[in-house]
Short mmCIF file of N, CA and C in Angstrom, two decimals:
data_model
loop_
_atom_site.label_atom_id
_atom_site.label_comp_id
_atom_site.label_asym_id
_atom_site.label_seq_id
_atom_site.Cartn_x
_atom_site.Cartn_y
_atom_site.Cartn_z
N UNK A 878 0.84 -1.18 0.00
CA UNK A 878 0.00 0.00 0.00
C UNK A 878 0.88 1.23 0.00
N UNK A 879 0.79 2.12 -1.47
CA UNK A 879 1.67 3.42 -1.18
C UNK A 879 0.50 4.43 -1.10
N UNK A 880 0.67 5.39 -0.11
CA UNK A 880 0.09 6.86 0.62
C UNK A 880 1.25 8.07 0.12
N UNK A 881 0.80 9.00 -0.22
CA UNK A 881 1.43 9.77 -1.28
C UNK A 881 0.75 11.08 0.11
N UNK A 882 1.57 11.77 0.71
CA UNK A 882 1.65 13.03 1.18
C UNK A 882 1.39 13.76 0.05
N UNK A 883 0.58 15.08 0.86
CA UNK A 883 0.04 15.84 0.08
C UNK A 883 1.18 16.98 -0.96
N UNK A 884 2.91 16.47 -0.18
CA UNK A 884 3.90 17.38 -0.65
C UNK A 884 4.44 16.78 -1.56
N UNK A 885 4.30 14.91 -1.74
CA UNK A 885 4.92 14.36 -2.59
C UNK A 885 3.19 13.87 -3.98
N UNK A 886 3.59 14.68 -4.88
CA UNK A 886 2.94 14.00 -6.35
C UNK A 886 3.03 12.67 -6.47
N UNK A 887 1.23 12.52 -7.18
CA UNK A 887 1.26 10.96 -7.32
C UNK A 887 1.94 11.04 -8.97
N UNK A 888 2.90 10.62 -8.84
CA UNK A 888 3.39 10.66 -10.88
C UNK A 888 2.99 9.69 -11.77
N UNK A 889 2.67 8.50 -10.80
CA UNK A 889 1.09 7.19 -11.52
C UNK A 889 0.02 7.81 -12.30
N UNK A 890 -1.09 8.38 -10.99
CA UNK A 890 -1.93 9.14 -11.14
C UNK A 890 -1.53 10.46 -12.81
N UNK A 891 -0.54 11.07 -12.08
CA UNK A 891 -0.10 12.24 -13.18
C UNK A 891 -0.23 11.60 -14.93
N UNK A 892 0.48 10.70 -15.03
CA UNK A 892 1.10 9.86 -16.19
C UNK A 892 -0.33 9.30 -16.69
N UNK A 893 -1.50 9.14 -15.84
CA UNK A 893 -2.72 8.41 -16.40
C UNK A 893 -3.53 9.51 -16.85
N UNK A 894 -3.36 10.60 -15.96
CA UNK A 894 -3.86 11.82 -16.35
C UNK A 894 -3.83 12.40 -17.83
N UNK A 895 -2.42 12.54 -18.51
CA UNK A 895 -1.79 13.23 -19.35
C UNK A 895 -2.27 12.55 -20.51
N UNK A 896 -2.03 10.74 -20.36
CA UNK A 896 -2.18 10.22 -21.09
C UNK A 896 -3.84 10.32 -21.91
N UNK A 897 -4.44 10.40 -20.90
CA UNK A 897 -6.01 10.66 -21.34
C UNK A 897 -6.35 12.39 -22.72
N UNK A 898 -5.15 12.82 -22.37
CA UNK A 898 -4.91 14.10 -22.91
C UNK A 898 -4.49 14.37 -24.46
N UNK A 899 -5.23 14.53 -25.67
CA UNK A 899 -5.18 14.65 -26.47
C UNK A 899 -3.80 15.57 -27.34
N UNK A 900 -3.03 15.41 -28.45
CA UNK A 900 -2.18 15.74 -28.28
C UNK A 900 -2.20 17.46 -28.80
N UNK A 901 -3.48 17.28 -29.63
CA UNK A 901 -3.88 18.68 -30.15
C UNK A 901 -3.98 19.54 -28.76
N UNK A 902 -4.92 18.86 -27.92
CA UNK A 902 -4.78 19.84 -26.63
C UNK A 902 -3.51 20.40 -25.62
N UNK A 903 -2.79 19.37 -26.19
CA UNK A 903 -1.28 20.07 -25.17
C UNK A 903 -0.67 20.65 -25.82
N UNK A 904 -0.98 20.97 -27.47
CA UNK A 904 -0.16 21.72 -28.24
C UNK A 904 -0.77 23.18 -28.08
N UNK A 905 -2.19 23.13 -28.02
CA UNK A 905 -2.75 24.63 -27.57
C UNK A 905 -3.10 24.92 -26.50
N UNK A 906 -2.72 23.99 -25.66
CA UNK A 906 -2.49 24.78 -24.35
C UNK A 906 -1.23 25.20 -24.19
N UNK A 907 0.10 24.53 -24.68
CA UNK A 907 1.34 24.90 -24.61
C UNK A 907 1.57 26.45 -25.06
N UNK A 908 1.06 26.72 -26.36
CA UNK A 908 0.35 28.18 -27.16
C UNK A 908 -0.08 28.90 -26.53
N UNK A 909 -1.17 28.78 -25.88
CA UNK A 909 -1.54 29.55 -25.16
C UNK A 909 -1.38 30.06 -23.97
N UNK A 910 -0.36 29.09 -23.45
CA UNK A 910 0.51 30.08 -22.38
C UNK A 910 1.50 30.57 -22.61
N UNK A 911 2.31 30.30 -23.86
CA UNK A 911 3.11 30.62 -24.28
C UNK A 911 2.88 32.45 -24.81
N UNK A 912 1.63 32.19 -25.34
CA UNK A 912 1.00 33.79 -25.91
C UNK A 912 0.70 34.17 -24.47
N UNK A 913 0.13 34.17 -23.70
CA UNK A 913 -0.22 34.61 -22.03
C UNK A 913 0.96 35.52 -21.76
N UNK A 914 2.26 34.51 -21.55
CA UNK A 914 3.32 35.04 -20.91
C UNK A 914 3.89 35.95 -21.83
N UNK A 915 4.02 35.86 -23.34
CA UNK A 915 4.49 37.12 -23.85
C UNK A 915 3.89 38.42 -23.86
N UNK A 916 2.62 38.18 -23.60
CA UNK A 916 1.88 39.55 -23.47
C UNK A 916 2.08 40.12 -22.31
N UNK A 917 2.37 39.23 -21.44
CA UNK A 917 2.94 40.20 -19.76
C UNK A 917 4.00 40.82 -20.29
N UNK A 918 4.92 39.98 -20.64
CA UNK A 918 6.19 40.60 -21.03
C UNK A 918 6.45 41.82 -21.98
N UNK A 919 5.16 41.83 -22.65
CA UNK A 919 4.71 42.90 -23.44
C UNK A 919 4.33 44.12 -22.78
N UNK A 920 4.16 43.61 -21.47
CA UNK A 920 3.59 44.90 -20.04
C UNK A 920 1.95 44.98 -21.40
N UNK A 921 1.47 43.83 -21.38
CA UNK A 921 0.08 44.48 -21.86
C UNK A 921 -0.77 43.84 -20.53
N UNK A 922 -0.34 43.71 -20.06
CA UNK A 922 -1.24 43.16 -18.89
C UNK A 922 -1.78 44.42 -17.99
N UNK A 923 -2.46 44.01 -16.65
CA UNK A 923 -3.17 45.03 -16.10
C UNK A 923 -1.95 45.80 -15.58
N UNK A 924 -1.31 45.39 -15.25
CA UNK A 924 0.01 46.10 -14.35
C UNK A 924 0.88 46.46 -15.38
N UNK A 925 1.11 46.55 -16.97
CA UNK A 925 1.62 46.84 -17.68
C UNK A 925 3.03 47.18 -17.48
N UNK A 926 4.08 48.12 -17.62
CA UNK A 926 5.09 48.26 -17.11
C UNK A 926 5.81 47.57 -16.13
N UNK A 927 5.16 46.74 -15.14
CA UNK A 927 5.64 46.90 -13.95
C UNK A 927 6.44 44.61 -14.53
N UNK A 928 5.68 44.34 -15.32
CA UNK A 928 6.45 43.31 -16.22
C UNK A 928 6.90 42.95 -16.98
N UNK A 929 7.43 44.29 -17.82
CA UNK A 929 7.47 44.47 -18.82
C UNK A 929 9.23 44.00 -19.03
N UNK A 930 9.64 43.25 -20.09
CA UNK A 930 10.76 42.86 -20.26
C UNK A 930 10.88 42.20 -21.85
N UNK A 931 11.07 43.23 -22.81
CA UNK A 931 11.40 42.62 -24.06
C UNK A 931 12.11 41.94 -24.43
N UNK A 932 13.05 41.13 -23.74
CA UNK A 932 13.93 40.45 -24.07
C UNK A 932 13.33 39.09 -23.63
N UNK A 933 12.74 39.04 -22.65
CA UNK A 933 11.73 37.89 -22.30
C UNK A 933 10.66 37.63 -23.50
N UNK A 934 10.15 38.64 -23.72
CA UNK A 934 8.96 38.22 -24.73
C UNK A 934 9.27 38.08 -25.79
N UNK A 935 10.45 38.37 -26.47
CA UNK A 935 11.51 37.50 -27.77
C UNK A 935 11.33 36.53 -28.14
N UNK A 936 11.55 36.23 -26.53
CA UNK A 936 12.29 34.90 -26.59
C UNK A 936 11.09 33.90 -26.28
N UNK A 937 10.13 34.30 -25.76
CA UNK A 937 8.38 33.72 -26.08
C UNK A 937 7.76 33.74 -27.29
N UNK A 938 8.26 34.59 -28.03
CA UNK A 938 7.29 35.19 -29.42
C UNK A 938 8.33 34.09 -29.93
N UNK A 939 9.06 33.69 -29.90
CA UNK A 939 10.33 32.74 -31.06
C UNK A 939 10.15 31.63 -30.64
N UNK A 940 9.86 31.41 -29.94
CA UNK A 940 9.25 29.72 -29.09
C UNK A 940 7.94 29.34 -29.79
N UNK A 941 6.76 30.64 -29.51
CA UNK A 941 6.15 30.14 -30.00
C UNK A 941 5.56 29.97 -31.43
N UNK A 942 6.12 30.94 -32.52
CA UNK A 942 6.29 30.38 -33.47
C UNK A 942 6.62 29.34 -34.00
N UNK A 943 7.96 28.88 -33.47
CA UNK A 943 8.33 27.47 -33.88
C UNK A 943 7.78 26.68 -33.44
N UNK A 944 6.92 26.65 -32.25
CA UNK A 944 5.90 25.42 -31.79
C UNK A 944 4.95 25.62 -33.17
N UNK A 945 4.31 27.15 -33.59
CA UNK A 945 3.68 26.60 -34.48
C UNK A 945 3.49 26.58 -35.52
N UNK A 946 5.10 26.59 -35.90
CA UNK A 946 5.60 26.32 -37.80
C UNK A 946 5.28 24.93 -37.37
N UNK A 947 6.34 24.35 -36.70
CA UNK A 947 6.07 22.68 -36.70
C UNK A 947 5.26 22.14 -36.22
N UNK A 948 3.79 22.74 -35.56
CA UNK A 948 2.47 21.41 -35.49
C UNK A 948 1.59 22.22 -36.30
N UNK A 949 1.30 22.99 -37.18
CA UNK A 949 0.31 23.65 -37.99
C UNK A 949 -0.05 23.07 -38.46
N UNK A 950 0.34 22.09 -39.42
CA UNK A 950 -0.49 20.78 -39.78
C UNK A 950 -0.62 19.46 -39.03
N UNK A 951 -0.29 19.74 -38.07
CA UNK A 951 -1.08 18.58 -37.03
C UNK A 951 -2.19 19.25 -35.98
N UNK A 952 -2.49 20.34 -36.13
CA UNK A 952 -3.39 20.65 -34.98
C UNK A 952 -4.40 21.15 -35.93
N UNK A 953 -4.17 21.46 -36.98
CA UNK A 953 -5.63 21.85 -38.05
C UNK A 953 -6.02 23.22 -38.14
N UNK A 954 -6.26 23.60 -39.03
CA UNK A 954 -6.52 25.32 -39.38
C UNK A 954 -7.72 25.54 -38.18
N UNK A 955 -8.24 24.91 -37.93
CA UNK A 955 -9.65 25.04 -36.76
C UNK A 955 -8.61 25.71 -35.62
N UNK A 956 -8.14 25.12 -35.48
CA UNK A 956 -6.76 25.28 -34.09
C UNK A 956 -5.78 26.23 -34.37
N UNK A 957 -5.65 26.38 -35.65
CA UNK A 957 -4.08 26.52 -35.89
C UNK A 957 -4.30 28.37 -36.19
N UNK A 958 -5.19 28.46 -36.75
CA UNK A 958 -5.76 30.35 -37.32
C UNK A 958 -5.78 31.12 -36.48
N UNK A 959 -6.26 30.51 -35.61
CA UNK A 959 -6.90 31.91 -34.42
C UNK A 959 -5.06 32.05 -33.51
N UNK A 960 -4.20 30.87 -33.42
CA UNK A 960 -3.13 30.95 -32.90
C UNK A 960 -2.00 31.89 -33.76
N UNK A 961 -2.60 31.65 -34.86
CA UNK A 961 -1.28 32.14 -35.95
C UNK A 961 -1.62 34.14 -35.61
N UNK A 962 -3.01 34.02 -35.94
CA UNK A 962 -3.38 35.48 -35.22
C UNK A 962 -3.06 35.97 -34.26
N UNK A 963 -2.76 35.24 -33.07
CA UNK A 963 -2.61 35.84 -32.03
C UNK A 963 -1.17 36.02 -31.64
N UNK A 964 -0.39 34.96 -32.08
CA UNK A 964 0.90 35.46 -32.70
C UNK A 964 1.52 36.75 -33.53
N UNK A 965 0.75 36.89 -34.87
CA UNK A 965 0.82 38.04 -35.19
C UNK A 965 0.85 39.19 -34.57
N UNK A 966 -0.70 39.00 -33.36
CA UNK A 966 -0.41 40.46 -32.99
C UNK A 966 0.57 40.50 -31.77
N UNK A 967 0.88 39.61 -31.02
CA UNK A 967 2.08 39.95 -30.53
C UNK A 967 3.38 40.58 -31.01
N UNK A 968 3.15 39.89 -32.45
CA UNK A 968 4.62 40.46 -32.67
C UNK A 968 4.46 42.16 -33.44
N UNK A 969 3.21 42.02 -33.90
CA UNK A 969 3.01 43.57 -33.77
C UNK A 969 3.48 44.26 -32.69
N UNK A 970 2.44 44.14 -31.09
CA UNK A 970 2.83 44.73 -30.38
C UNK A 970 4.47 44.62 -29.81
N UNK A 971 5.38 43.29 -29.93
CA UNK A 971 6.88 44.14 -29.57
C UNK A 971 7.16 44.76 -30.44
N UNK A 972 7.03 44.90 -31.97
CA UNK A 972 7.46 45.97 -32.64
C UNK A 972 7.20 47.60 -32.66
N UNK A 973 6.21 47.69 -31.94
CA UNK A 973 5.18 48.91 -31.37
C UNK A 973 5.86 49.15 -30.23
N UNK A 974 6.19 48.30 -29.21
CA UNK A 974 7.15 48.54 -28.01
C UNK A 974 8.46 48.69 -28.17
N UNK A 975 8.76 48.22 -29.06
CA UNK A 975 11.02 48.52 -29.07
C UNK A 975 10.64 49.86 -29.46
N UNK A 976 11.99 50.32 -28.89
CA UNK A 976 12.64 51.81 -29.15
C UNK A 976 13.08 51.63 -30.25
N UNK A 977 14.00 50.76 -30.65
CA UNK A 977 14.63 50.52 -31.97
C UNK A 977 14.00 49.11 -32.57
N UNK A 978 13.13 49.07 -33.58
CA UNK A 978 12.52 48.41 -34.16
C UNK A 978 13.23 47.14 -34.92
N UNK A 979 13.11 46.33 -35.41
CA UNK A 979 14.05 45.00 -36.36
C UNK A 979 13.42 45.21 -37.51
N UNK A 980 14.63 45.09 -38.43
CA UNK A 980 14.56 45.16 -39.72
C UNK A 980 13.07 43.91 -40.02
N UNK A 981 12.49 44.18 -40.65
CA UNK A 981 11.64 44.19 -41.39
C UNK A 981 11.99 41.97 -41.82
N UNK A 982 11.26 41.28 -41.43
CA UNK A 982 12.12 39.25 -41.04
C UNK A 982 12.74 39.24 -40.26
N UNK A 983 13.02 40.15 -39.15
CA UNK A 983 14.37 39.82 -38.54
C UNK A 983 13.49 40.04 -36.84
N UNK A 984 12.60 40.31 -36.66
CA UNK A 984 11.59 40.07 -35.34
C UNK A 984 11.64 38.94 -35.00
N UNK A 985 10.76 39.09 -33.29
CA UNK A 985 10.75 37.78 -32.97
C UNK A 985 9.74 36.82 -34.19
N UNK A 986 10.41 35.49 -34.06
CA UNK A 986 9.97 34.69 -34.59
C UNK A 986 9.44 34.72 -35.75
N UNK A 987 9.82 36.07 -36.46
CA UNK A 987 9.29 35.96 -38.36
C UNK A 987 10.55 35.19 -38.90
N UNK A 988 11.54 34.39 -38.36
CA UNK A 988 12.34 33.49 -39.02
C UNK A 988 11.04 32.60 -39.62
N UNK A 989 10.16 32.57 -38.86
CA UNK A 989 9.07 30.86 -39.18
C UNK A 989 8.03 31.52 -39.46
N UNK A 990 7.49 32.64 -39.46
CA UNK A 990 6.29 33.67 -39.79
C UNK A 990 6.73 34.24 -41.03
N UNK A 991 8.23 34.91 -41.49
CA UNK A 991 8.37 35.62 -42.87
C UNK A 991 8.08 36.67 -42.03
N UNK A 992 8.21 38.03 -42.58
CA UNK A 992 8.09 39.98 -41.95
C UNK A 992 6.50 39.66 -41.75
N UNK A 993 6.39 41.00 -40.70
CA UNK A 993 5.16 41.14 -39.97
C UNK A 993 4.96 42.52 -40.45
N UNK A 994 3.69 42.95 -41.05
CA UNK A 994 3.99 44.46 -41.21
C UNK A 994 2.30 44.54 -40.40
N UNK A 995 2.21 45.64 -39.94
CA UNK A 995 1.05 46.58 -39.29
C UNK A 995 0.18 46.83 -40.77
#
């Protein structure tokens, strides 16, 4: 008989959990926190400024592009549109936020997007 304290995770339990978990769904949930956290970092959040760190949200906006150059055709335009959008406008908004703007492909994550123009 194993008893699992409330400090130690059941990783059985966890592993049966996940498994039940579709893979489209961990790809847009992965996305979507991935877009979450760059928009703090964007200081677009309620506290705006006060989390604001462009070098963080780079490096979120470039993550999550490449999550979704490479599952766009596994998660389906149903899934995949409204993410590619919301991507976009992130990377609008760090380009709206730098002082000094990136050449025109050279933003976060238009390596896998191509230039972002407004």
């Amino acid at each position: 008989m194993s008893e699992t304290s409330p400090e130690t995770p059941d990783f059985d339990a966890m592993t049966r959990d996940i498994a039940e978990v579709p893979a489209v769904e961990v790809i847009v949930t992965v996305a979507v926190n991935l877009m979450s956290a760059a928009a703090v970092k964007l200081g677009l959040s309620e506290e705006g400024e006060k989390y604001k760190d462009l070098d963080e949200a780079r490096k979120l906006i470039g993550a999550l592009a490449g999550l979704l150059d490479a599952s766009t055709t596994e998660i389906s335009s149903f899934h995949a549109a409204p993410l590619r959008d919301g991507l976009k406008s992130l990377q609008l908004a760090f380009r709206e936020a730098s002082l000094v703007p990136d050449e025109p492909g050279h933003g976060p994550g238009e390596k896998y997007t191509g230039p972002v123009y407004g």
